C-alpha positions as CSV (number, residue, x, y, z in Angstrom):
1,X,161.9,76.5,113.4
2,X,165.1,76.9,111.5
3,X,168.6,77.6,112.9
4,X,171.3,78.4,110.3
5,X,174.8,77.3,111.3
6,X,176.3,76.7,107.9
7,X,175.5,74.8,104.7
8,X,177.1,71.4,104.9
9,X,174.4,69.1,106.2
10,X,171.0,69.3,107.9
11,X,169.4,67.8,110.9
12,X,165.6,67.6,111.0
13,X,163.8,66.6,114.2
14,X,160.1,66.2,114.7
15,X,158.2,66.0,118.0
16,X,155.3,63.6,118.1
17,X,153.2,62.3,120.9
18,X,153.7,58.8,122.1
19,X,151.0,56.4,121.1
20,X,149.3,54.6,124.0
21,X,150.8,51.4,125.3
22,X,148.3,48.6,125.1
23,X,146.9,47.8,128.6
24,X,145.7,44.5,129.9
25,X,141.9,44.6,129.8
26,X,140.0,47.8,130.5
27,X,141.8,51.0,131.4
28,X,142.0,51.8,135.1
29,X,141.1,55.5,134.4
30,X,140.5,57.8,131.5
31,X,141.5,60.9,133.4
32,X,138.4,62.7,132.2
33,X,137.9,65.4,134.8
34,X,134.9,67.1,133.1
35,X,132.4,64.8,134.8
36,X,133.6,65.7,138.3
37,X,132.9,69.4,137.8
38,X,129.8,69.5,135.7
39,X,126.3,69.1,137.1
40,X,124.3,67.6,134.2
41,X,120.7,67.5,133.3
42,X,121.1,63.9,132.3
43,X,123.7,61.5,133.7
44,X,126.3,59.9,131.5
45,X,126.6,56.2,130.9
46,X,128.1,54.0,133.5
47,X,131.9,53.7,133.4
48,X,133.2,50.3,132.3
49,X,129.6,49.3,131.5
50,X,129.0,49.1,135.3
51,X,131.7,46.6,136.0
52,X,130.4,44.0,138.5
53,X,127.2,46.0,139.3
54,X,124.0,44.4,138.0
55,X,121.6,46.5,136.1
56,X,123.8,49.6,136.6
57,X,121.7,52.0,134.5
58,X,118.3,50.6,135.7
59,X,117.5,49.4,132.2
60,X,115.5,46.6,133.8
61,X,113.7,48.7,136.4
62,X,114.8,47.9,140.0
63,X,116.1,44.4,139.2
64,X,119.2,43.5,141.3
65,X,118.6,46.4,143.7
66,X,117.1,46.3,147.3
67,X,116.4,48.6,150.2
68,X,119.0,48.9,152.9
69,X,117.6,50.1,156.2
70,X,114.0,51.3,156.8
71,X,113.5,53.5,153.7
72,X,111.8,52.6,150.4
73,X,112.9,52.7,146.7
74,X,111.1,53.3,143.5
75,X,111.9,53.8,139.9
76,X,112.3,57.3,138.5
77,X,111.9,58.3,134.8
78,X,113.2,61.6,133.3
79,X,111.5,63.5,130.5
80,X,114.0,62.0,128.1
81,X,113.1,58.5,129.2
82,X,116.1,57.8,131.4
83,X,115.5,55.4,134.2
84,X,117.1,55.7,137.6
85,X,116.4,54.7,141.2
86,X,115.0,56.9,144.0
87,X,115.7,56.2,147.7
88,X,112.9,57.9,149.7
89,X,111.1,57.8,153.1
90,X,114.5,57.7,154.7
91,X,114.8,57.8,158.5
92,X,118.5,56.9,159.0
93,X,121.5,58.3,157.1
94,X,122.3,54.9,155.5
95,X,118.7,54.2,154.3
96,X,119.1,53.8,150.6
97,X,119.1,51.6,147.5
98,X,121.7,48.9,147.8
99,X,123.2,45.9,146.0
100,X,125.3,43.0,147.2
101,X,128.7,42.7,145.4
102,X,131.5,40.2,145.7
103,X,135.0,41.3,146.5
104,X,138.3,39.5,145.9
105,X,141.2,40.2,148.3
106,X,144.1,42.0,146.8
107,X,142.0,43.6,144.0
108,X,141.6,47.4,143.4
109,X,138.0,48.6,142.7
110,X,137.3,51.8,140.9
111,X,133.8,53.2,141.8
112,X,131.6,55.9,140.2
113,X,127.9,56.9,140.0
114,X,125.7,59.8,139.2
115,X,123.7,61.3,142.1
116,X,120.9,63.8,142.5
117,X,118.7,64.9,145.4
118,X,115.3,66.3,145.4
119,X,116.0,69.5,147.3
120,X,118.8,71.8,148.2
121,X,122.5,70.7,148.3
122,X,123.8,67.9,150.4
123,X,126.8,65.6,150.8
124,X,126.1,62.0,149.6
125,X,128.7,59.2,150.1
126,X,129.0,55.8,148.6
127,X,129.6,53.2,151.4
128,X,130.4,49.5,151.5
129,X,129.1,47.4,154.4
130,X,131.1,44.2,154.9
131,X,129.7,40.9,156.2
132,X,131.4,41.8,159.5
133,X,129.5,45.1,159.7
134,X,132.5,47.4,158.9
135,X,131.6,50.5,156.9
136,X,134.1,51.5,154.2
137,X,133.6,54.9,152.6
138,X,134.5,54.8,148.9
139,X,133.6,58.2,147.6
140,X,131.7,61.4,148.2
141,X,130.0,64.2,146.3
142,X,128.0,67.4,146.9
143,X,124.7,66.5,145.2
144,X,122.1,69.1,144.2
145,X,118.5,69.2,143.0
146,X,117.8,69.8,139.4
147,X,121.0,68.2,138.0
148,X,123.2,65.1,138.3
149,X,126.6,65.2,140.0
150,X,129.4,62.6,139.5
151,X,130.7,60.7,142.5
152,X,134.1,59.0,142.0
153,X,136.0,56.9,144.4
154,X,137.7,53.6,144.9
155,X,138.8,50.9,147.4
156,X,141.5,48.3,147.8
157,X,139.9,45.0,149.0
158,X,141.8,43.5,152.0
159,X,139.2,40.8,152.3
160,X,137.3,38.3,150.1
161,X,133.6,37.9,150.3
162,X,130.3,39.8,149.9
163,X,129.7,43.5,150.8
164,X,126.7,45.7,150.4
165,X,127.0,48.8,148.3
166,X,124.8,51.6,149.6
167,X,124.5,55.4,149.7
168,X,124.6,57.7,152.7
169,X,123.2,61.2,153.4
170,X,123.0,62.6,156.9
171,X,120.0,64.6,155.9
172,X,117.2,62.1,155.9
173,X,114.7,64.5,154.5
174,X,116.2,64.3,151.1
175,X,115.6,61.6,148.5
176,X,118.7,60.2,146.9
177,X,118.5,59.6,143.2
178,X,121.1,57.2,141.8
179,X,122.1,56.2,138.2
180,X,124.9,54.8,136.1
181,X,126.6,52.9,139.0
182,X,130.0,51.3,138.3
183,X,132.3,49.1,140.4
184,X,135.2,47.9,138.2
185,X,137.9,45.5,139.6
186,X,141.5,45.7,138.6
187,X,144.4,43.4,139.5
188,X,147.6,45.0,140.7
189,X,149.2,44.0,137.4
190,X,146.5,45.8,135.4
191,X,146.9,48.9,137.6
192,X,150.7,49.0,137.2
193,X,150.2,48.6,133.4
194,X,148.0,51.6,133.3
195,X,150.5,53.6,135.4
196,X,153.2,52.8,132.8
197,X,151.0,53.7,129.9
198,X,150.2,57.0,131.5
199,X,153.8,57.8,132.2
200,X,154.7,57.0,128.6
201,X,151.9,59.3,127.4
202,X,152.1,62.2,130.0
203,X,155.8,62.3,130.9
204,X,157.5,61.4,127.6
205,X,157.6,62.4,123.9
206,X,158.8,60.7,120.8
207,X,161.5,62.6,119.0
208,X,162.3,61.8,115.4
209,X,165.6,62.9,114.0
210,X,166.2,63.1,110.3
211,X,169.8,63.9,109.2
212,X,170.6,65.1,105.7
213,X,173.3,66.9,103.8
214,X,172.5,70.3,102.4
215,X,171.6,68.7,99.1
216,X,168.8,66.8,101.0
217,X,170.6,63.4,100.7
218,X,170.4,61.2,103.8
219,X,173.3,60.9,106.2
220,X,173.3,57.2,106.8
221,X,175.4,56.3,109.9
222,X,175.2,59.7,111.4
223,X,175.8,59.4,115.2
224,X,173.3,61.3,117.4
225,X,174.4,61.4,121.0
226,X,171.6,62.3,123.5
227,X,172.3,63.3,127.1
228,X,169.7,64.6,129.5
229,X,170.9,67.5,131.6
230,X,167.8,68.0,133.7
231,X,164.4,66.4,134.1
232,X,161.4,68.7,134.0
233,X,159.4,66.7,136.5
234,X,160.2,68.0,140.1
235,X,161.0,65.0,142.3
236,X,162.4,66.2,145.6
237,X,163.0,65.6,149.2
238,X,162.5,67.4,152.5
239,X,165.6,69.0,154.0
240,X,166.4,70.1,157.6
241,X,169.1,72.1,159.4
242,X,171.4,69.1,159.7
243,X,172.4,69.7,156.1
244,X,174.4,72.8,157.3
245,X,176.5,70.6,159.6
246,X,177.2,67.5,157.6
247,X,179.1,67.3,154.3
248,X,178.0,63.7,153.9
249,X,174.4,64.8,154.1
250,X,175.1,67.6,151.6
251,X,176.7,65.2,149.1
252,X,173.9,62.7,149.6
253,X,171.2,65.3,148.9
254,X,172.8,67.2,146.0
255,X,173.6,64.0,144.2
256,X,169.9,63.1,144.0
257,X,167.6,66.1,144.3
258,X,167.0,69.5,142.8
259,X,163.8,70.3,144.7
260,X,163.1,70.6,148.5
261,X,160.9,71.8,151.3
262,X,162.4,72.8,154.6
263,X,160.7,70.6,157.2
264,X,160.6,73.1,160.0
265,X,163.0,76.0,159.5
266,X,160.7,78.5,157.8
267,X,157.8,77.9,160.2
268,X,156.7,80.6,162.6
269,X,157.7,78.7,165.7
270,X,161.2,78.4,164.3
271,X,161.8,82.0,163.2
272,X,160.1,83.9,166.1
273,X,160.4,81.8,169.2
274,X,160.0,84.9,171.3
275,X,157.7,87.7,170.3
276,X,159.5,90.5,168.5
277,X,162.8,88.5,168.2
278,X,162.9,87.1,164.7
279,X,165.8,84.9,163.7
280,X,166.2,83.7,160.1
281,X,169.8,82.6,160.5
282,X,169.2,78.9,159.8
283,X,166.6,79.4,157.1
284,X,168.8,82.0,155.3
285,X,171.7,79.6,155.4
286,X,169.6,76.8,154.0
287,X,168.3,79.0,151.2
288,X,171.9,80.0,150.4
289,X,172.9,76.3,150.3
290,X,170.0,75.5,148.0
291,X,170.8,78.3,145.6
292,X,174.4,77.4,145.4
293,X,173.4,73.9,144.4
294,X,170.6,74.7,142.0
295,X,167.9,73.4,144.3
296,X,164.4,74.9,144.1
297,X,162.5,75.5,147.4
298,X,158.9,75.2,148.3
299,X,158.1,77.7,151.2
300,X,156.7,75.8,154.1
301,X,154.7,77.4,155.7
302,X,153.4,80.9,156.4
303,X,150.7,79.8,158.9
304,X,149.7,76.5,160.4
305,X,146.0,76.3,161.5
306,X,146.7,73.7,164.2
307,X,146.6,75.4,167.7
308,X,149.2,72.9,168.9
309,X,151.9,74.2,166.5
310,X,151.6,78.0,167.1
311,X,154.6,79.7,168.7
312,X,154.0,79.4,172.5
313,X,153.6,83.1,172.9
314,X,150.9,83.2,170.1
315,X,148.5,80.7,171.6
316,X,146.9,82.9,174.1
317,X,146.9,86.3,172.3
318,X,143.7,88.3,172.1
319,X,142.1,88.5,168.7
320,X,143.4,92.0,168.2
321,X,147.0,91.1,169.2
322,X,146.9,88.0,167.1
323,X,145.8,90.0,164.1
324,X,148.7,92.4,164.5
325,X,151.2,89.6,165.2
326,X,150.1,87.6,162.2
327,X,150.3,90.6,159.9
328,X,153.9,91.1,161.0
329,X,154.6,87.4,160.4
330,X,153.3,87.2,156.9
331,X,154.9,90.5,155.9
332,X,158.2,89.4,157.3
333,X,158.6,85.9,155.9
334,X,157.0,86.5,152.5
335,X,158.9,89.7,151.9
336,X,162.1,88.2,152.9
337,X,161.9,85.3,150.4
338,X,159.8,86.8,147.7
339,X,160.9,85.8,144.3
340,X,163.2,83.1,145.6
341,X,160.8,80.2,146.1
342,X,158.6,78.2,143.7
343,X,155.7,77.9,146.1
344,X,154.2,79.0,149.4
345,X,152.1,76.8,151.7
346,X,150.0,79.7,152.9
347,X,147.7,77.9,155.3
348,X,148.7,74.4,156.5
349,X,146.0,71.9,157.4
350,X,143.1,74.3,157.1
351,X,140.5,71.5,156.7
352,X,141.4,69.8,160.0
353,X,142.0,72.9,162.1
354,X,140.7,76.5,162.4
355,X,142.9,78.4,164.9
356,X,142.9,81.6,162.9
357,X,139.3,81.3,161.7
358,X,138.1,80.8,165.3
359,X,139.9,83.9,166.5
360,X,139.9,86.2,163.5
361,X,136.8,85.2,161.5
362,X,135.9,82.7,158.8
363,X,137.8,84.6,156.1
364,X,141.2,84.6,157.8
365,X,142.8,82.1,155.5
366,X,141.4,83.8,152.4
367,X,142.8,87.2,153.7
368,X,146.2,85.6,154.1
369,X,146.1,84.2,150.6
370,X,145.3,87.7,149.4
371,X,148.2,89.3,151.4
372,X,150.7,86.6,150.2
373,X,149.6,87.3,146.6
374,X,150.2,91.1,147.1
375,X,153.7,90.4,148.6
376,X,154.8,87.7,146.2
377,X,152.5,87.7,143.1
378,X,154.7,85.4,141.0
379,X,154.9,82.5,143.4
380,X,152.2,79.8,143.4
381,X,150.2,79.7,146.6
382,X,148.9,76.4,148.2
383,X,146.6,75.0,150.7
384,X,148.4,72.0,152.2
385,X,146.5,69.1,153.7
386,X,146.9,65.5,154.9
387,X,144.5,62.6,154.3
388,X,143.1,64.1,151.2
389,X,144.5,61.3,149.0
390,X,145.7,58.8,151.5
391,X,142.8,58.0,153.9
392,X,139.2,57.6,152.8
393,X,138.0,57.4,156.4
394,X,138.9,61.1,157.1
395,X,135.7,63.0,156.2
396,X,137.2,66.4,157.0
397,X,139.9,66.3,154.4
398,X,138.3,64.4,151.5
399,X,138.9,65.9,148.1
400,X,135.3,67.2,147.8
401,X,135.8,69.2,151.0
402,X,139.3,70.3,149.8
403,X,137.8,71.6,146.5
404,X,135.0,73.4,148.3
405,X,137.4,75.1,150.8
406,X,139.8,76.2,148.0
407,X,137.0,77.6,146.0
408,X,135.9,79.6,149.0
409,X,139.4,81.1,149.4
410,X,139.8,81.9,145.7
411,X,136.3,83.3,145.6
412,X,137.2,85.9,148.2
413,X,137.1,89.4,146.8
414,X,140.4,90.2,145.2
415,X,141.7,86.6,145.1
416,X,140.5,85.8,141.6
417,X,143.9,86.3,140.0
418,X,145.9,84.3,142.5
419,X,148.4,81.8,141.1
420,X,147.1,78.8,143.1
421,X,148.0,75.2,143.6
422,X,146.8,72.1,145.4
423,X,149.1,70.6,148.1
424,X,148.3,67.0,149.1
425,X,150.7,65.9,151.8
426,X,150.6,62.1,151.3
427,X,151.4,60.7,154.8
428,X,150.5,57.0,154.3
429,X,150.2,54.3,157.0
430,X,151.9,50.9,157.0
431,X,149.0,49.1,155.4
432,X,148.6,48.6,151.7
433,X,147.9,52.0,150.2
434,X,144.5,52.4,148.5
435,X,145.7,53.3,145.1
436,X,142.1,53.3,143.7
437,X,141.0,55.9,146.2
438,X,144.2,57.9,145.7
439,X,143.6,58.1,141.9
440,X,140.0,59.0,142.3
441,X,140.9,61.7,144.7
442,X,143.6,63.1,142.4
443,X,141.0,63.1,139.6
444,X,138.6,65.1,141.7
445,X,141.3,67.6,142.7
446,X,142.4,67.8,139.1
447,X,138.9,68.9,138.0
448,X,139.8,72.4,139.4
449,X,142.3,72.8,136.6
450,X,145.0,73.6,139.1
451,X,148.4,71.8,139.4
452,X,148.7,69.3,142.2
453,X,151.8,68.7,144.2
454,X,152.3,65.7,146.6
455,X,154.1,67.8,149.2
456,X,155.2,65.5,152.1
457,X,155.1,61.9,151.0
458,X,156.2,59.2,153.5
459,X,155.1,55.8,154.6
460,X,155.0,54.5,158.1
461,X,157.4,51.8,159.2
462,X,156.4,48.2,158.3
463,X,157.6,45.1,156.6
464,X,156.4,46.4,153.2
465,X,157.4,50.0,153.5
466,X,159.6,50.1,150.5
467,X,157.1,48.4,148.2
468,X,154.3,50.7,149.3
469,X,156.4,53.8,148.9
470,X,157.2,52.7,145.3
471,X,153.5,52.2,144.6
472,X,152.6,55.6,145.9
473,X,155.3,57.4,144.0
474,X,154.4,55.6,140.8
475,X,150.8,56.6,141.2
476,X,151.7,60.2,141.7
477,X,154.1,60.3,138.8
478,X,151.7,58.7,136.5
479,X,148.8,61.1,137.1
480,X,148.8,63.9,134.5
481,X,147.6,66.6,137.0
482,X,150.5,66.0,139.5
483,X,153.1,68.6,138.7
484,X,155.7,67.6,141.3
485,X,156.5,65.3,144.3
486,X,158.3,66.2,147.5
487,X,159.0,63.4,150.0
488,X,159.5,64.0,153.7
489,X,162.1,61.3,153.9
490,X,165.9,61.3,154.3
491,X,169.0,59.9,156.0
492,X,169.0,58.6,159.6
493,X,171.6,61.2,160.6
494,X,169.1,64.0,159.9
495,X,166.4,62.4,162.1
496,X,164.1,61.1,159.4
497,X,162.7,58.2,161.4
498,X,159.4,57.5,159.6
499,X,160.8,56.7,156.2
500,X,164.5,56.5,156.3
501,X,166.4,56.3,153.0
502,X,170.0,55.9,154.3
503,X,171.5,54.6,157.6
504,X,174.0,56.5,159.7
505,X,176.8,55.5,157.3
506,X,174.7,56.7,154.3
507,X,174.1,53.2,153.1
508,X,170.7,52.8,151.4
509,X,167.8,51.3,153.2
510,X,165.3,49.3,151.0
511,X,163.2,52.5,150.7
512,X,166.4,54.3,149.6
513,X,166.9,51.7,146.9
514,X,163.4,52.4,145.7
515,X,164.0,56.2,145.5
516,X,167.3,55.8,143.7
517,X,165.7,53.3,141.2
518,X,162.9,55.7,140.4
519,X,165.3,58.6,140.0
520,X,167.2,56.6,137.4
521,X,164.0,55.2,135.8
522,X,162.3,58.6,135.4
523,X,165.1,60.2,133.3
524,X,166.4,59.4,129.9
525,X,169.8,57.6,129.8
526,X,172.6,58.8,127.7
527,X,172.4,57.2,124.3
528,X,174.3,57.1,121.0
529,X,172.0,56.3,118.1
530,X,172.9,55.5,114.5
531,X,170.9,57.0,111.7
532,X,169.4,54.4,109.3
533,X,169.7,54.4,105.5
534,X,167.2,57.3,105.3
535,X,169.1,59.3,107.9
536,X,166.4,58.8,110.5
537,X,166.3,58.0,114.2
538,X,163.3,57.8,116.5
539,X,163.6,57.8,120.3
540,X,161.2,58.3,123.3
541,X,162.5,60.8,125.8
542,X,161.3,62.1,129.1
543,X,160.4,65.8,129.2
544,X,163.5,67.8,130.2
545,X,166.6,69.5,128.9
546,X,169.1,67.7,126.7
547,X,172.4,68.2,125.1
548,X,172.4,66.8,121.5
549,X,175.6,66.1,119.5
550,X,175.5,64.9,115.9
551,X,178.6,63.5,114.2
552,X,179.1,63.2,110.5
553,X,180.4,59.6,109.8
554,X,182.3,60.7,106.7
555,X,184.0,64.0,107.7
556,X,184.0,63.4,111.4
557,X,182.7,66.9,112.0
558,X,180.2,67.4,114.8
559,X,177.9,69.9,116.3
560,X,176.1,70.2,119.6
561,X,173.1,72.2,120.8
562,X,170.6,72.2,123.7
563,X,167.1,70.9,123.4
564,X,164.2,71.5,125.8
565,X,161.4,69.0,125.4
566,X,158.2,69.8,127.2
567,X,154.7,68.4,127.5
568,X,153.1,71.2,125.6
569,X,155.5,71.3,122.6
570,X,153.7,71.2,119.3
571,X,154.8,69.2,116.3
572,X,157.4,70.9,114.2
573,X,160.7,70.6,112.4
574,X,164.1,72.0,113.2
575,X,166.7,72.4,110.5
576,X,170.3,72.9,111.6
577,X,173.0,73.6,108.9
578,X,176.5,72.7,109.8
579,X,179.7,73.8,107.9
580,X,182.0,71.2,106.5
């Protein structure tokens, strides 16, 4: 583009993608989501050459593989000559082909395989059985007959020693066909290196400035000052009503965050404690405060499917009365804040609970998505769920089930055009987070093509809380499908007692130090750069808004303008002419 300001000298700048940073060893993920969505006639090759799995593509028939349980295994051969293994004559869910693998404590393992069954459609899980008999689920897929489906997962090894890799389907009448199995180890250092590489590639761009006079001669020594005014990556924090009462809390929050979710104040049990007596006083005041301070709000939530968290008067309503009350609720809250929020959590925890479905029918959630879309069509609508990325043992909320449920909601008549998003809460325990499972889960969710938000991130109290919080936030920030992160953390004075960032005097806890460090790290620092003999400067900048000032070293004239740098900017030149 060209912007004419005068005819004295010219500034060219060119956007170019960052080249990849060299990793240590094999990459921890390619972020190729196509394999998670397609059901292929022939499986793809094993990732990482199979990693530590012997004979991963069954090139050598069944060598290295054995039967687990009471079933049998045999070699399969496709029309194209591809070899695979078939687990058949199964009587127990864990009867399958298996292989013993060796684990090293403190190592992350990325898992993948291609799975098919001989009839219908069934869930198939990859499972590790440790020497002590513990079963560790590492991934799950909906397998079908007639094509191969990609299973992806991971595990953090908190033990050293052997384990048996096997495959599980509760339907023992189906054969499990397996091919291209991979289990690739990564050290924590390798994993961190890949996170950094991905952040450089996905969150930053190189900008090349070229400064010339109008006669095209280079302006050696031109001073280009670069100041970021806003980051384009939403990194925010939960907020509660205490912010209306404490100036210190207000100052603490506004000095750090431009994105928030109200932890309770928009929920139905807060706005209508008694039937017919709505009170939005606190929520309205918090919305005003956020607007006054340039803070964007995620609406949380329209409904919560957990029976425990309904307003007391709602819990025992008849189906007809509930339908009427819920219709008033969604019309009231969505109409009140329509156009003022960046998101709505339409149905909270819909995979774990089914209060509305049990009383109003299986399409209840889909109908509420439809109504929210009618009332506020420009705001992104989310399912919001826990344990989808943080806990591999929770079968209800795994990413495969999340995808299936969201597809059902969006496939409901009239919902095709909904602006939808994926909300993964991210409530982690006090143990080492399983970053390999987290990344695989995000990859599976990303295969929908929808933006992902980590909506309620916190970490239970423990000696390594701050370290684990940093690992989780870095993993989320490094994943290209994650569009934003909201933490459910805050200062002690506001009652944040799971992950507390500041004590009663607003002094940072170790977790608070981590958050402040990342806020600084994920933005470009103000810089003054000097053009070389060719009038050129090259710098890597985080996506966001910038104020750029260029000063002529001879005439001391200067000009300033604003630059927005985004992920999808194409290469191009900008010419700016400045009067003498």
